[in-house]
Amino acid sequence: MPFDMDFTGVEINKFSPKAVPAGTYNLSIVKATEKLTKKGDPMVVVDYEIVDGDYIGKIIKNHCVVFFKDKESPGAGMAKAFLKTIGLANDGAVQVDPTKWIGRRVVGKVINEDVTMEDKETGKPVKRTFAKVKYVNEYVIDYTIPQAPPVSSANEDIPF
């Protein structure tokens, strides 16, 4: 249903997102996009969501996992380690299916990175701070249920 609105005197505020503070966070993979590097190596760009704590729901974008074709490349083992961390096949010949990454959890070390970019309106350089996943570790779930202390001990008299 249409309605009237008066925007006289209202200014458009520039959106300036605050980066998530550096630290360690429990993350869930929410997006995994296949791409190629400039050299033609397969790469998956991963976006994460913080799953608990003060920043629950915040998205951290653009963590790149590169699958180097050259097995001698210094970073060749990093993709293998990533697959192991998220609990997927990582030994011998494997099929990489980023759709199976969605929902997998990791513990991520997040840093803040300052990037100078051009302001779209003014054309002047501005500095922006972005949260970036530096590395990930396995997300371990403790399935044990905390036990309540016993109601009584053998030395106590229990009146019935």
mmCIF file of C-alpha atoms in Angstrom:
data_model
loop_
_atom_site.group_PDB
_atom_site.id
_atom_site.type_symbol
_atom_site.label_atom_id
_atom_site.label_comp_id
_atom_site.label_asym_id
_atom_site.label_seq_id
_atom_site.Cartn_x
_atom_site.Cartn_y
_atom_site.Cartn_z
ATOM 1 C CA MET A 1 0.000 0.000 0.000
ATOM 2 C CA PRO A 2 1.468 3.404 -0.945
ATOM 3 C CA PHE A 3 2.211 5.993 1.724
ATOM 4 C CA ASP A 4 3.607 9.540 1.840
ATOM 5 C CA MET A 5 7.065 10.387 3.210
ATOM 6 C CA ASP A 6 8.825 13.751 3.614
ATOM 7 C CA PHE A 7 12.639 13.555 3.300
ATOM 8 C CA THR A 8 13.213 17.312 3.539
ATOM 9 C CA GLY A 9 16.411 17.914 5.548
ATOM 10 C CA VAL A 10 17.379 14.233 5.700
ATOM 11 C CA GLU A 11 20.996 13.500 4.764
ATOM 12 C CA ILE A 12 22.211 10.182 3.403
ATOM 13 C CA ASN A 13 24.811 8.780 5.780
ATOM 14 C CA LYS A 14 27.678 6.850 4.275
ATOM 15 C CA PHE A 15 27.710 3.264 5.422
ATOM 16 C CA SER A 16 31.006 2.543 7.144
ATOM 17 C CA PRO A 17 31.004 -0.983 8.552
ATOM 18 C CA LYS A 18 33.175 -1.620 11.576
ATOM 19 C CA ALA A 19 35.542 -4.541 11.229
ATOM 20 C CA VAL A 20 35.215 -7.408 13.663
ATOM 21 C CA PRO A 21 38.023 -7.051 16.235
ATOM 22 C CA ALA A 22 41.034 -9.287 15.770
ATOM 23 C CA GLY A 23 40.800 -12.542 17.688
ATOM 24 C CA THR A 24 39.786 -16.173 17.524
ATOM 25 C CA TYR A 25 36.200 -16.984 16.515
ATOM 26 C CA ASN A 26 34.056 -20.046 15.883
ATOM 27 C CA LEU A 27 33.054 -19.756 12.235
ATOM 28 C CA SER A 28 30.640 -21.509 9.908
ATOM 29 C CA ILE A 29 31.170 -21.573 6.151
ATOM 30 C CA VAL A 30 28.208 -19.812 4.529
ATOM 31 C CA LYS A 31 29.503 -19.418 0.974
ATOM 32 C CA ALA A 32 32.179 -21.150 -1.118
ATOM 33 C CA THR A 33 32.702 -19.816 -4.642
ATOM 34 C CA GLU A 34 34.921 -21.502 -7.222
ATOM 35 C CA LYS A 35 37.307 -19.219 -9.117
ATOM 36 C CA LEU A 36 40.674 -19.296 -10.835
ATOM 37 C CA THR A 37 43.813 -17.447 -9.792
ATOM 38 C CA LYS A 38 45.633 -15.207 -12.277
ATOM 39 C CA LYS A 39 47.959 -18.155 -12.963
ATOM 40 C CA GLY A 40 45.005 -20.451 -13.666
ATOM 41 C CA ASP A 41 45.065 -22.488 -10.448
ATOM 42 C CA PRO A 42 41.692 -23.507 -8.987
ATOM 43 C CA MET A 43 40.678 -21.452 -5.967
ATOM 44 C CA VAL A 44 37.687 -21.385 -3.618
ATOM 45 C CA VAL A 45 36.719 -18.083 -2.005
ATOM 46 C CA VAL A 46 35.120 -18.744 1.375
ATOM 47 C CA ASP A 47 32.799 -16.501 3.389
ATOM 48 C CA TYR A 48 32.263 -17.268 7.074
ATOM 49 C CA GLU A 49 29.690 -16.335 9.683
ATOM 50 C CA ILE A 50 30.602 -15.992 13.355
ATOM 51 C CA VAL A 51 28.451 -18.528 15.215
ATOM 52 C CA ASP A 52 28.700 -17.397 18.835
ATOM 53 C CA GLY A 53 29.889 -14.654 21.174
ATOM 54 C CA ASP A 54 29.513 -10.891 20.920
ATOM 55 C CA TYR A 55 29.765 -10.819 17.125
ATOM 56 C CA ILE A 56 27.376 -13.656 16.311
ATOM 57 C CA GLY A 57 26.005 -13.332 12.783
ATOM 58 C CA LYS A 58 28.813 -11.099 11.464
ATOM 59 C CA ILE A 59 30.170 -12.150 8.079
ATOM 60 C CA ILE A 60 33.882 -12.372 7.271
ATOM 61 C CA LYS A 61 34.477 -12.523 3.526
ATOM 62 C CA ASN A 62 37.070 -13.530 0.993
ATOM 63 C CA HIS A 63 39.240 -16.227 2.545
ATOM 64 C CA CYS A 64 40.972 -17.786 -0.460
ATOM 65 C CA VAL A 65 41.905 -21.471 -0.555
ATOM 66 C CA VAL A 66 44.182 -22.050 -3.555
ATOM 67 C CA PHE A 67 44.718 -25.511 -5.039
ATOM 68 C CA PHE A 68 48.109 -25.176 -6.722
ATOM 69 C CA LYS A 69 48.596 -27.428 -9.752
ATOM 70 C CA ASP A 70 52.348 -27.332 -9.113
ATOM 71 C CA LYS A 71 52.817 -29.700 -6.147
ATOM 72 C CA GLU A 72 56.204 -28.063 -5.433
ATOM 73 C CA SER A 73 54.625 -24.645 -4.869
ATOM 74 C CA PRO A 74 55.285 -23.332 -1.340
ATOM 75 C CA GLY A 75 51.540 -23.138 -0.576
ATOM 76 C CA ALA A 76 50.529 -26.476 -2.092
ATOM 77 C CA GLY A 77 49.928 -28.170 1.263
ATOM 78 C CA MET A 78 47.669 -25.411 2.603
ATOM 79 C CA ALA A 79 44.625 -26.536 0.600
ATOM 80 C CA LYS A 80 45.160 -30.114 1.754
ATOM 81 C CA ALA A 81 45.347 -28.915 5.365
ATOM 82 C CA PHE A 82 42.152 -26.875 4.881
ATOM 83 C CA LEU A 83 40.244 -29.904 3.578
ATOM 84 C CA LYS A 84 41.474 -31.940 6.545
ATOM 85 C CA THR A 85 40.422 -29.163 8.936
ATOM 86 C CA ILE A 86 36.849 -29.216 7.618
ATOM 87 C CA GLY A 87 36.716 -33.004 7.687
ATOM 88 C CA LEU A 88 36.828 -33.785 3.966
ATOM 89 C CA ALA A 89 38.930 -36.191 1.891
ATOM 90 C CA ASN A 90 42.449 -34.830 1.488
ATOM 91 C CA ASP A 91 44.762 -37.699 0.608
ATOM 92 C CA GLY A 92 45.572 -38.978 -2.862
ATOM 93 C CA ALA A 93 43.270 -38.081 -5.749
ATOM 94 C CA VAL A 94 40.157 -36.314 -4.433
ATOM 95 C CA GLN A 95 37.251 -34.449 -5.938
ATOM 96 C CA VAL A 96 36.922 -30.956 -4.480
ATOM 97 C CA ASP A 97 33.253 -30.007 -4.135
ATOM 98 C CA PRO A 98 32.859 -26.611 -2.449
ATOM 99 C CA THR A 99 29.095 -27.168 -2.087
ATOM 100 C CA LYS A 100 29.978 -29.733 0.608
ATOM 101 C CA TRP A 101 31.839 -27.036 2.542
ATOM 102 C CA ILE A 102 28.688 -25.071 3.428
ATOM 103 C CA GLY A 103 27.813 -25.390 7.109
ATOM 104 C CA ARG A 104 31.189 -26.822 8.108
ATOM 105 C CA ARG A 105 32.738 -25.143 11.123
ATOM 106 C CA VAL A 106 36.247 -24.008 11.919
ATOM 107 C CA VAL A 107 38.014 -21.990 14.567
ATOM 108 C CA GLY A 108 39.440 -18.998 12.730
ATOM 109 C CA LYS A 109 42.180 -16.563 13.617
ATOM 110 C CA VAL A 110 40.862 -13.197 12.439
ATOM 111 C CA ILE A 111 43.074 -10.178 11.846
ATOM 112 C CA ASN A 112 42.255 -6.671 10.662
ATOM 113 C CA GLU A 113 43.764 -5.448 7.429
ATOM 114 C CA ASP A 114 43.899 -1.809 6.348
ATOM 115 C CA VAL A 115 43.229 -1.247 2.658
ATOM 116 C CA THR A 116 43.471 2.060 0.809
ATOM 117 C CA MET A 117 40.798 2.416 -1.832
ATOM 118 C CA GLU A 118 39.209 5.147 -3.879
ATOM 119 C CA ASP A 119 36.050 6.746 -2.493
ATOM 120 C CA LYS A 120 33.362 6.306 -5.159
ATOM 121 C CA GLU A 121 31.883 9.766 -4.628
ATOM 122 C CA THR A 122 34.963 11.947 -4.139
ATOM 123 C CA GLY A 123 37.580 9.919 -6.008
ATOM 124 C CA LYS A 124 39.985 10.482 -3.110
ATOM 125 C CA PRO A 125 41.852 7.635 -1.435
ATOM 126 C CA VAL A 126 40.341 6.448 1.845
ATOM 127 C CA LYS A 127 41.540 3.846 4.292
ATOM 128 C CA ARG A 128 39.146 1.023 5.221
ATOM 129 C CA THR A 129 39.696 -1.749 7.732
ATOM 130 C CA PHE A 130 38.489 -5.249 6.896
ATOM 131 C CA ALA A 131 38.386 -8.409 8.967
ATOM 132 C CA LYS A 132 40.345 -11.223 7.345
ATOM 133 C CA VAL A 133 40.712 -14.884 8.254
ATOM 134 C CA LYS A 134 44.454 -15.513 8.648
ATOM 135 C CA TYR A 135 44.225 -19.266 9.282
ATOM 136 C CA VAL A 136 41.796 -21.892 10.528
ATOM 137 C CA ASN A 137 41.946 -24.795 12.943
ATOM 138 C CA GLU A 138 39.651 -27.734 13.490
ATOM 139 C CA TYR A 139 36.392 -26.994 15.278
ATOM 140 C CA VAL A 140 36.154 -29.618 17.994
ATOM 141 C CA ILE A 141 32.772 -30.323 19.519
ATOM 142 C CA ASP A 142 32.696 -31.759 23.032
ATOM 143 C CA TYR A 143 29.793 -34.167 22.982
ATOM 144 C CA THR A 144 30.086 -35.087 26.641
ATOM 145 C CA ILE A 145 27.228 -33.905 28.793
ATOM 146 C CA PRO A 146 28.252 -32.240 32.042
ATOM 147 C CA GLN A 147 27.293 -34.480 34.942
ATOM 148 C CA ALA A 148 25.378 -33.073 37.880
ATOM 149 C CA PRO A 149 26.909 -33.820 41.283
ATOM 150 C CA PRO A 150 25.277 -36.717 43.106
ATOM 151 C CA VAL A 151 22.314 -35.769 45.255
ATOM 152 C CA SER A 152 23.663 -37.635 48.243
ATOM 153 C CA SER A 153 26.712 -39.557 49.308
ATOM 154 C CA ALA A 154 26.946 -42.904 51.116
ATOM 155 C CA ASN A 155 27.803 -41.144 54.388
ATOM 156 C CA GLU A 156 24.634 -39.067 54.550
ATOM 157 C CA ASP A 157 21.483 -40.129 56.325
ATOM 158 C CA ILE A 158 18.549 -39.956 53.988
ATOM 159 C CA PRO A 159 15.290 -39.496 55.809
ATOM 160 C CA PHE A 160 12.326 -41.270 54.261
#
